[in-house]
Short mmCIF file of N, CA, C and O in Angstrom, two decimals:
data_model
loop_
_atom_site.label_atom_id
_atom_site.label_comp_id
_atom_site.label_asym_id
_atom_site.label_seq_id
_atom_site.Cartn_x
_atom_site.Cartn_y
_atom_site.Cartn_z
N UNK A 1 0.78 -1.17 -0.01
CA UNK A 1 -0.05 0.02 -0.02
C UNK A 1 0.87 1.33 -0.03
O UNK A 1 0.44 2.32 -0.32
N UNK A 2 2.15 1.22 0.35
CA UNK A 2 2.91 2.35 0.42
C UNK A 2 3.48 2.72 -0.98
O UNK A 2 3.98 3.75 -1.21
N UNK A 3 3.43 1.78 -1.92
CA UNK A 3 4.02 1.97 -3.26
C UNK A 3 3.27 3.24 -3.93
O UNK A 3 3.99 4.15 -4.49
N UNK A 4 2.03 3.35 -3.95
CA UNK A 4 1.37 4.51 -4.60
C UNK A 4 1.77 5.77 -3.89
O UNK A 4 1.92 6.87 -4.54
N UNK A 5 1.80 5.75 -2.56
CA UNK A 5 2.19 6.93 -1.78
C UNK A 5 3.60 7.39 -2.11
O UNK A 5 3.93 8.49 -2.31
N UNK A 6 4.51 6.33 -2.21
CA UNK A 6 6.04 6.66 -2.52
C UNK A 6 6.07 7.21 -3.90
O UNK A 6 6.77 8.18 -4.10
N UNK A 7 5.30 6.67 -4.88
CA UNK A 7 5.33 7.18 -6.16
C UNK A 7 4.78 8.65 -6.19
O UNK A 7 5.40 9.43 -6.88
N UNK A 8 3.77 8.86 -5.49
CA UNK A 8 3.14 10.23 -5.47
C UNK A 8 4.15 11.23 -4.78
O UNK A 8 4.20 12.39 -5.24
N UNK A 9 4.88 10.78 -3.87
CA UNK A 9 5.86 11.67 -3.20
C UNK A 9 6.90 12.14 -4.13
O UNK A 9 7.48 13.22 -3.92
N UNK A 10 7.26 11.28 -5.07
CA UNK A 10 8.36 11.53 -6.04
C UNK A 10 7.84 12.07 -7.41
O UNK A 10 8.58 12.25 -8.32
N UNK A 11 6.50 12.34 -7.55
CA UNK A 11 5.99 12.76 -8.82
C UNK A 11 6.44 14.19 -9.07
O UNK A 11 6.69 14.92 -8.08
N UNK A 12 6.59 14.46 -10.31
CA UNK A 12 7.03 15.77 -10.81
C UNK A 12 5.84 16.73 -10.79
O UNK A 12 4.75 16.31 -11.15
N UNK A 13 6.11 17.96 -10.40
CA UNK A 13 5.09 18.98 -10.58
C UNK A 13 5.25 19.53 -11.85
O UNK A 13 6.14 20.40 -12.18
N UNK A 14 4.34 19.30 -12.77
CA UNK A 14 4.48 19.79 -14.27
C UNK A 14 3.56 20.88 -14.51
O UNK A 14 3.14 21.14 -15.66
N UNK A 15 3.12 21.63 -13.43
CA UNK A 15 2.27 22.82 -13.69
C UNK A 15 3.19 23.75 -14.54
O UNK A 15 4.25 24.25 -14.12
N UNK A 16 2.54 24.15 -15.70
CA UNK A 16 3.27 25.04 -16.63
C UNK A 16 3.75 26.34 -16.11
O UNK A 16 4.86 26.91 -16.27
N UNK A 17 2.89 26.92 -15.21
CA UNK A 17 3.20 28.18 -14.61
C UNK A 17 4.39 28.10 -13.69
O UNK A 17 5.31 28.89 -13.64
N UNK A 18 4.32 26.99 -12.85
CA UNK A 18 5.40 26.76 -11.79
C UNK A 18 6.64 26.43 -12.48
O UNK A 18 7.80 26.90 -12.13
N UNK A 19 6.64 25.63 -13.58
CA UNK A 19 7.87 25.26 -14.33
C UNK A 19 8.49 26.63 -14.95
O UNK A 19 9.62 26.76 -14.89
N UNK A 20 7.54 27.39 -15.46
CA UNK A 20 8.15 28.71 -16.02
C UNK A 20 8.70 29.61 -15.05
O UNK A 20 9.83 30.13 -15.22
N UNK A 21 8.11 29.69 -13.81
CA UNK A 21 8.69 30.45 -12.75
C UNK A 21 9.96 29.86 -12.22
O UNK A 21 10.89 30.67 -11.90
N UNK A 22 10.08 28.66 -12.11
CA UNK A 22 11.30 27.92 -11.66
C UNK A 22 12.35 28.24 -12.64
O UNK A 22 13.61 28.46 -12.25
N UNK A 23 12.03 28.16 -13.94
CA UNK A 23 13.06 28.34 -15.01
C UNK A 23 13.57 29.84 -14.91
O UNK A 23 14.73 30.05 -14.97
N UNK A 24 12.65 30.74 -14.72
CA UNK A 24 13.00 32.21 -14.63
C UNK A 24 13.91 32.35 -13.46
O UNK A 24 14.89 33.15 -13.58
N UNK A 25 13.59 31.73 -12.28
CA UNK A 25 14.41 31.89 -11.04
C UNK A 25 15.77 31.36 -11.30
O UNK A 25 16.81 31.96 -10.93
N UNK A 26 15.89 30.30 -12.05
CA UNK A 26 17.21 29.63 -12.31
C UNK A 26 17.96 30.60 -13.23
O UNK A 26 19.24 30.86 -13.03
N UNK A 27 17.45 31.05 -14.33
CA UNK A 27 18.07 31.95 -15.23
C UNK A 27 18.51 33.28 -14.51
O UNK A 27 19.67 33.74 -14.67
N UNK A 28 17.63 33.80 -13.71
CA UNK A 28 18.02 35.07 -12.96
C UNK A 28 19.03 34.82 -11.95
O UNK A 28 19.95 35.68 -11.68
N UNK A 29 19.11 33.60 -11.39
CA UNK A 29 20.19 33.24 -10.43
C UNK A 29 21.55 33.33 -11.19
O UNK A 29 22.51 33.90 -10.66
N UNK A 30 21.62 32.71 -12.38
CA UNK A 30 22.89 32.75 -13.13
C UNK A 30 23.18 34.20 -13.58
O UNK A 30 24.34 34.59 -13.40
N UNK A 31 22.30 34.92 -13.98
CA UNK A 31 22.52 36.37 -14.37
C UNK A 31 22.91 37.13 -13.09
O UNK A 31 23.90 37.96 -13.26
N UNK A 32 22.38 37.01 -11.96
CA UNK A 32 22.77 37.70 -10.78
C UNK A 32 24.22 37.21 -10.37
O UNK A 32 24.93 38.10 -10.00
N UNK A 33 24.54 36.02 -10.41
CA UNK A 33 25.94 35.57 -10.24
C UNK A 33 26.88 36.28 -11.17
O UNK A 33 27.88 36.81 -10.66
N UNK A 34 26.57 36.23 -12.39
CA UNK A 34 27.47 37.03 -13.39
C UNK A 34 27.56 38.54 -13.08
O UNK A 34 28.63 39.10 -13.18
N UNK A 35 26.40 39.09 -12.75
CA UNK A 35 26.41 40.51 -12.41
C UNK A 35 27.31 40.75 -11.24
O UNK A 35 28.08 41.75 -11.21
N UNK A 36 27.29 39.92 -10.20
CA UNK A 36 28.05 40.09 -8.96
C UNK A 36 29.50 39.96 -9.29
O UNK A 36 30.37 40.72 -8.82
N UNK A 37 29.88 38.99 -10.19
CA UNK A 37 31.25 38.82 -10.62
C UNK A 37 31.75 40.01 -11.39
O UNK A 37 32.94 40.45 -11.13
N UNK A 38 30.91 40.56 -12.31
CA UNK A 38 31.36 41.70 -13.05
C UNK A 38 31.56 42.90 -12.11
O UNK A 38 32.52 43.67 -12.31
N UNK A 39 30.72 43.06 -11.15
CA UNK A 39 30.82 44.07 -10.19
C UNK A 39 32.15 44.01 -9.40
O UNK A 39 32.77 45.04 -9.17
N UNK A 40 32.46 42.90 -9.00
CA UNK A 40 33.60 42.72 -8.20
C UNK A 40 34.89 43.00 -9.03
O UNK A 40 35.92 43.55 -8.61
N UNK A 41 34.80 42.55 -10.31
CA UNK A 41 35.95 42.85 -11.21
C UNK A 41 36.08 44.39 -11.44
O UNK A 41 37.14 44.89 -11.57
N UNK A 42 34.90 44.97 -11.62
CA UNK A 42 34.98 46.53 -11.82
C UNK A 42 35.60 47.20 -10.64
O UNK A 42 36.42 48.13 -10.72
N UNK A 43 35.16 46.78 -9.39
CA UNK A 43 35.76 47.42 -8.18
C UNK A 43 37.22 47.14 -8.06
O UNK A 43 37.94 48.13 -7.79
N UNK A 44 37.59 46.05 -8.47
CA UNK A 44 39.07 45.70 -8.46
C UNK A 44 39.79 46.66 -9.50
O UNK A 44 40.82 47.21 -9.14
N UNK A 45 39.22 46.87 -10.61
CA UNK A 45 39.85 47.70 -11.66
C UNK A 45 39.81 49.13 -11.19
O UNK A 45 40.75 49.88 -11.41
N UNK A 46 38.69 49.58 -10.57
CA UNK A 46 38.66 50.88 -9.96
C UNK A 46 39.79 51.11 -8.98
O UNK A 46 40.53 52.22 -9.00
N UNK A 47 39.89 50.21 -8.05
CA UNK A 47 41.01 50.29 -6.99
C UNK A 47 42.40 50.25 -7.61
O UNK A 47 43.23 50.88 -7.05
N UNK A 48 42.58 49.51 -8.55
CA UNK A 48 43.91 49.45 -9.22
C UNK A 48 44.25 50.64 -10.10
O UNK A 48 45.34 50.89 -10.44
N UNK A 49 43.18 51.45 -10.40
CA UNK A 49 43.34 52.62 -11.23
C UNK A 49 43.72 52.32 -12.60
O UNK A 49 44.40 53.11 -13.33
N UNK A 50 43.17 51.16 -13.23
CA UNK A 50 43.56 50.91 -14.63
C UNK A 50 42.52 51.40 -15.61
O UNK A 50 42.58 51.10 -16.76
N UNK A 51 41.54 52.17 -15.14
CA UNK A 51 40.45 52.69 -15.98
C UNK A 51 40.58 54.20 -16.20
O UNK A 51 40.98 54.86 -15.12
N UNK A 52 40.25 54.68 -17.28
CA UNK A 52 40.23 56.19 -17.46
C UNK A 52 38.95 56.60 -16.76
O UNK A 52 38.04 55.86 -16.43
N UNK A 53 38.89 57.92 -16.64
CA UNK A 53 37.52 58.46 -15.99
C UNK A 53 36.39 58.14 -16.73
O UNK A 53 35.40 57.83 -16.24
N UNK A 54 36.52 58.25 -18.14
CA UNK A 54 35.43 57.93 -19.01
C UNK A 54 35.00 56.46 -18.87
O UNK A 54 33.82 56.12 -18.79
N UNK A 55 35.98 55.54 -18.83
CA UNK A 55 35.72 54.17 -18.64
C UNK A 55 35.02 53.83 -17.34
O UNK A 55 34.05 53.04 -17.17
N UNK A 56 35.45 54.57 -16.22
CA UNK A 56 34.86 54.41 -14.97
C UNK A 56 33.41 54.89 -14.99
O UNK A 56 32.55 54.18 -14.44
N UNK A 57 33.19 55.95 -15.70
CA UNK A 57 31.70 56.49 -15.67
C UNK A 57 30.90 55.51 -16.47
O UNK A 57 29.77 55.17 -16.08
N UNK A 58 31.37 55.02 -17.57
CA UNK A 58 30.53 54.14 -18.49
C UNK A 58 30.30 52.83 -17.69
O UNK A 58 29.18 52.26 -17.78
N UNK A 59 31.36 52.29 -17.11
CA UNK A 59 31.23 50.92 -16.37
C UNK A 59 30.20 51.14 -15.17
O UNK A 59 29.36 50.36 -14.89
N UNK A 60 30.35 52.26 -14.46
CA UNK A 60 29.50 52.51 -13.32
C UNK A 60 28.03 52.69 -13.73
O UNK A 60 27.11 52.05 -13.14
N UNK A 61 27.82 53.39 -14.85
CA UNK A 61 26.49 53.44 -15.44
C UNK A 61 25.89 52.13 -15.85
O UNK A 61 24.75 51.78 -15.57
N UNK A 62 26.76 51.31 -16.56
CA UNK A 62 26.25 49.99 -16.97
C UNK A 62 25.95 49.16 -15.80
O UNK A 62 24.90 48.43 -15.91
N UNK A 63 26.72 49.19 -14.84
CA UNK A 63 26.45 48.26 -13.63
C UNK A 63 25.16 48.67 -12.97
O UNK A 63 24.41 47.86 -12.44
N UNK A 64 25.03 50.03 -12.81
CA UNK A 64 23.76 50.54 -12.17
C UNK A 64 22.55 50.20 -12.93
O UNK A 64 21.61 49.66 -12.40
N UNK A 65 22.62 50.30 -14.26
CA UNK A 65 21.40 49.96 -15.10
C UNK A 65 21.18 48.44 -15.08
O UNK A 65 19.95 48.04 -14.99
N UNK A 66 22.22 47.66 -15.09
CA UNK A 66 22.11 46.26 -14.97
C UNK A 66 21.38 45.86 -13.59
O UNK A 66 20.49 45.00 -13.52
N UNK A 67 21.91 46.46 -12.53
CA UNK A 67 21.20 46.24 -11.19
C UNK A 67 19.73 46.67 -11.22
O UNK A 67 18.87 45.85 -10.69
N UNK A 68 19.53 47.73 -11.84
CA UNK A 68 18.00 48.23 -11.87
C UNK A 68 17.12 47.17 -12.71
O UNK A 68 16.08 46.82 -12.43
N UNK A 69 17.74 46.73 -13.81
CA UNK A 69 17.08 45.71 -14.68
C UNK A 69 16.75 44.43 -13.98
O UNK A 69 15.85 43.82 -14.08
N UNK A 70 17.79 43.99 -13.13
CA UNK A 70 17.59 42.84 -12.27
C UNK A 70 16.43 42.93 -11.37
O UNK A 70 15.64 42.03 -11.15
N UNK A 71 16.39 44.13 -10.73
CA UNK A 71 15.12 44.45 -9.88
C UNK A 71 13.95 44.32 -10.66
O UNK A 71 12.91 43.73 -10.14
N UNK A 72 13.90 44.85 -11.81
CA UNK A 72 12.68 44.76 -12.64
C UNK A 72 12.30 43.36 -13.10
O UNK A 72 11.15 42.97 -12.99
N UNK A 73 13.23 42.63 -13.42
CA UNK A 73 13.04 41.22 -13.86
C UNK A 73 12.54 40.40 -12.64
O UNK A 73 11.66 39.52 -12.82
N UNK A 74 13.15 40.57 -11.42
CA UNK A 74 12.73 39.92 -10.35
C UNK A 74 11.29 40.22 -10.01
O UNK A 74 10.51 39.35 -9.72
N UNK A 75 10.95 41.49 -10.02
CA UNK A 75 9.57 41.93 -9.66
C UNK A 75 8.60 41.29 -10.74
O UNK A 75 7.53 40.90 -10.40
N UNK A 76 9.02 41.36 -11.97
CA UNK A 76 8.21 40.75 -12.99
C UNK A 76 7.78 39.28 -12.83
O UNK A 76 6.67 38.85 -13.17
N UNK A 77 8.67 38.61 -12.23
CA UNK A 77 8.54 37.10 -11.98
C UNK A 77 8.19 36.89 -10.52
O UNK A 77 8.13 35.72 -10.08
N UNK A 78 7.89 37.88 -9.67
CA UNK A 78 7.38 37.74 -8.38
C UNK A 78 8.55 37.23 -7.41
O UNK A 78 8.29 36.48 -6.53
N UNK A 79 9.82 37.56 -7.66
CA UNK A 79 10.99 37.11 -6.98
C UNK A 79 11.67 38.21 -6.28
O UNK A 79 11.51 39.36 -6.75
N UNK A 80 12.43 37.94 -5.21
CA UNK A 80 13.37 38.89 -4.67
C UNK A 80 14.72 38.43 -4.83
O UNK A 80 14.90 37.26 -5.20
N UNK A 81 15.67 39.28 -4.65
CA UNK A 81 17.09 38.85 -4.83
C UNK A 81 17.38 37.68 -3.92
O UNK A 81 18.17 36.87 -4.32
N UNK A 82 16.84 37.67 -2.73
CA UNK A 82 17.14 36.58 -1.87
C UNK A 82 16.61 35.28 -2.29
O UNK A 82 17.09 34.22 -2.02
N UNK A 83 15.51 35.30 -3.05
CA UNK A 83 15.01 34.09 -3.69
C UNK A 83 15.94 33.42 -4.67
O UNK A 83 15.80 32.23 -4.95
N UNK A 84 16.90 34.19 -5.20
CA UNK A 84 17.80 33.78 -6.13
C UNK A 84 18.96 33.00 -5.54
O UNK A 84 19.78 32.29 -6.21
N UNK A 85 19.26 33.26 -4.25
CA UNK A 85 20.43 32.60 -3.62
C UNK A 85 20.23 31.18 -3.34
O UNK A 85 19.18 30.77 -2.77
N UNK A 86 21.14 30.39 -3.71
CA UNK A 86 21.06 28.92 -3.52
C UNK A 86 21.90 28.56 -2.34
O UNK A 86 23.06 28.99 -2.20
N UNK A 87 21.39 27.71 -1.53
CA UNK A 87 22.28 27.16 -0.35
C UNK A 87 23.11 25.98 -0.87
O UNK A 87 22.57 25.04 -1.30
N UNK A 88 24.39 26.25 -0.82
CA UNK A 88 25.31 25.20 -1.23
C UNK A 88 25.83 24.29 -0.10
O UNK A 88 26.87 23.67 -0.17
N UNK A 89 24.99 24.21 0.91
CA UNK A 89 25.41 23.32 2.03
C UNK A 89 26.64 23.87 2.79
O UNK A 89 26.69 24.97 3.21
N UNK A 90 27.67 22.98 2.82
CA UNK A 90 28.92 23.41 3.60
C UNK A 90 29.58 24.47 2.98
O UNK A 90 30.41 25.15 3.56
N UNK A 91 29.38 24.68 1.69
CA UNK A 91 30.03 25.89 1.00
C UNK A 91 29.47 27.12 1.23
O UNK A 91 30.02 28.19 0.92
N UNK A 92 28.12 27.16 1.80
CA UNK A 92 27.48 28.41 2.08
C UNK A 92 26.65 28.78 0.94
O UNK A 92 26.35 28.08 0.02
N UNK A 93 26.16 30.02 0.93
CA UNK A 93 25.24 30.55 -0.13
C UNK A 93 26.14 30.81 -1.43
O UNK A 93 27.29 31.16 -1.39
N UNK A 94 25.36 30.68 -2.51
CA UNK A 94 26.04 30.91 -3.85
C UNK A 94 26.28 32.39 -4.01
O UNK A 94 27.37 32.69 -4.54
N UNK A 95 25.35 33.22 -3.73
CA UNK A 95 25.48 34.63 -4.00
C UNK A 95 26.00 35.43 -2.72
O UNK A 95 25.64 35.01 -1.66
N UNK A 96 26.64 36.49 -2.95
CA UNK A 96 27.04 37.37 -1.92
C UNK A 96 25.76 38.17 -1.39
O UNK A 96 24.78 38.23 -2.07
N UNK A 97 25.85 38.56 -0.21
CA UNK A 97 24.69 39.38 0.28
C UNK A 97 24.40 40.53 -0.65
O UNK A 97 25.25 41.24 -1.11
N UNK A 98 23.19 40.72 -0.95
CA UNK A 98 22.80 41.77 -1.93
C UNK A 98 23.04 43.17 -1.22
O UNK A 98 22.56 43.33 -0.22
N UNK A 99 23.89 43.98 -1.82
CA UNK A 99 24.00 45.38 -1.34
C UNK A 99 24.58 45.45 0.02
O UNK A 99 24.04 46.16 0.83
N UNK A 100 25.67 44.66 0.41
CA UNK A 100 26.22 44.73 1.82
C UNK A 100 26.66 46.01 2.24
O UNK A 100 26.63 46.30 3.38
N UNK A 101 27.12 46.87 1.31
CA UNK A 101 27.68 48.20 1.67
C UNK A 101 26.69 49.36 1.48
O UNK A 101 27.05 50.47 1.69
N UNK A 102 25.44 48.97 1.10
CA UNK A 102 24.45 50.07 0.83
C UNK A 102 24.66 50.83 -0.43
O UNK A 102 24.17 51.99 -0.63
N UNK A 103 25.33 50.26 -1.45
CA UNK A 103 25.49 50.95 -2.74
C UNK A 103 25.14 50.04 -3.79
O UNK A 103 24.69 49.10 -4.05
#
């Protein structure tokens, strides 16, 4: 009698809306990871002084616009940035705390 229950517990949820939302969350997680890596690289280059003033302005504007677009996409799919963070167990969270320095 436990076989149908066990099978039901492992059944896939194929609700098209949920599958679409889960896929959106996965894609946004990857985009957020890449955005954070680009931001860290930009900060490193700012600190090293390897960018011209024009490059700093353009890079800063691009990162700001990307950050705003991420907020828009998360809102569009009913997600928050914290929803995108995956727990990697002993390794900790995948993503850094969003906006730890208030900028």
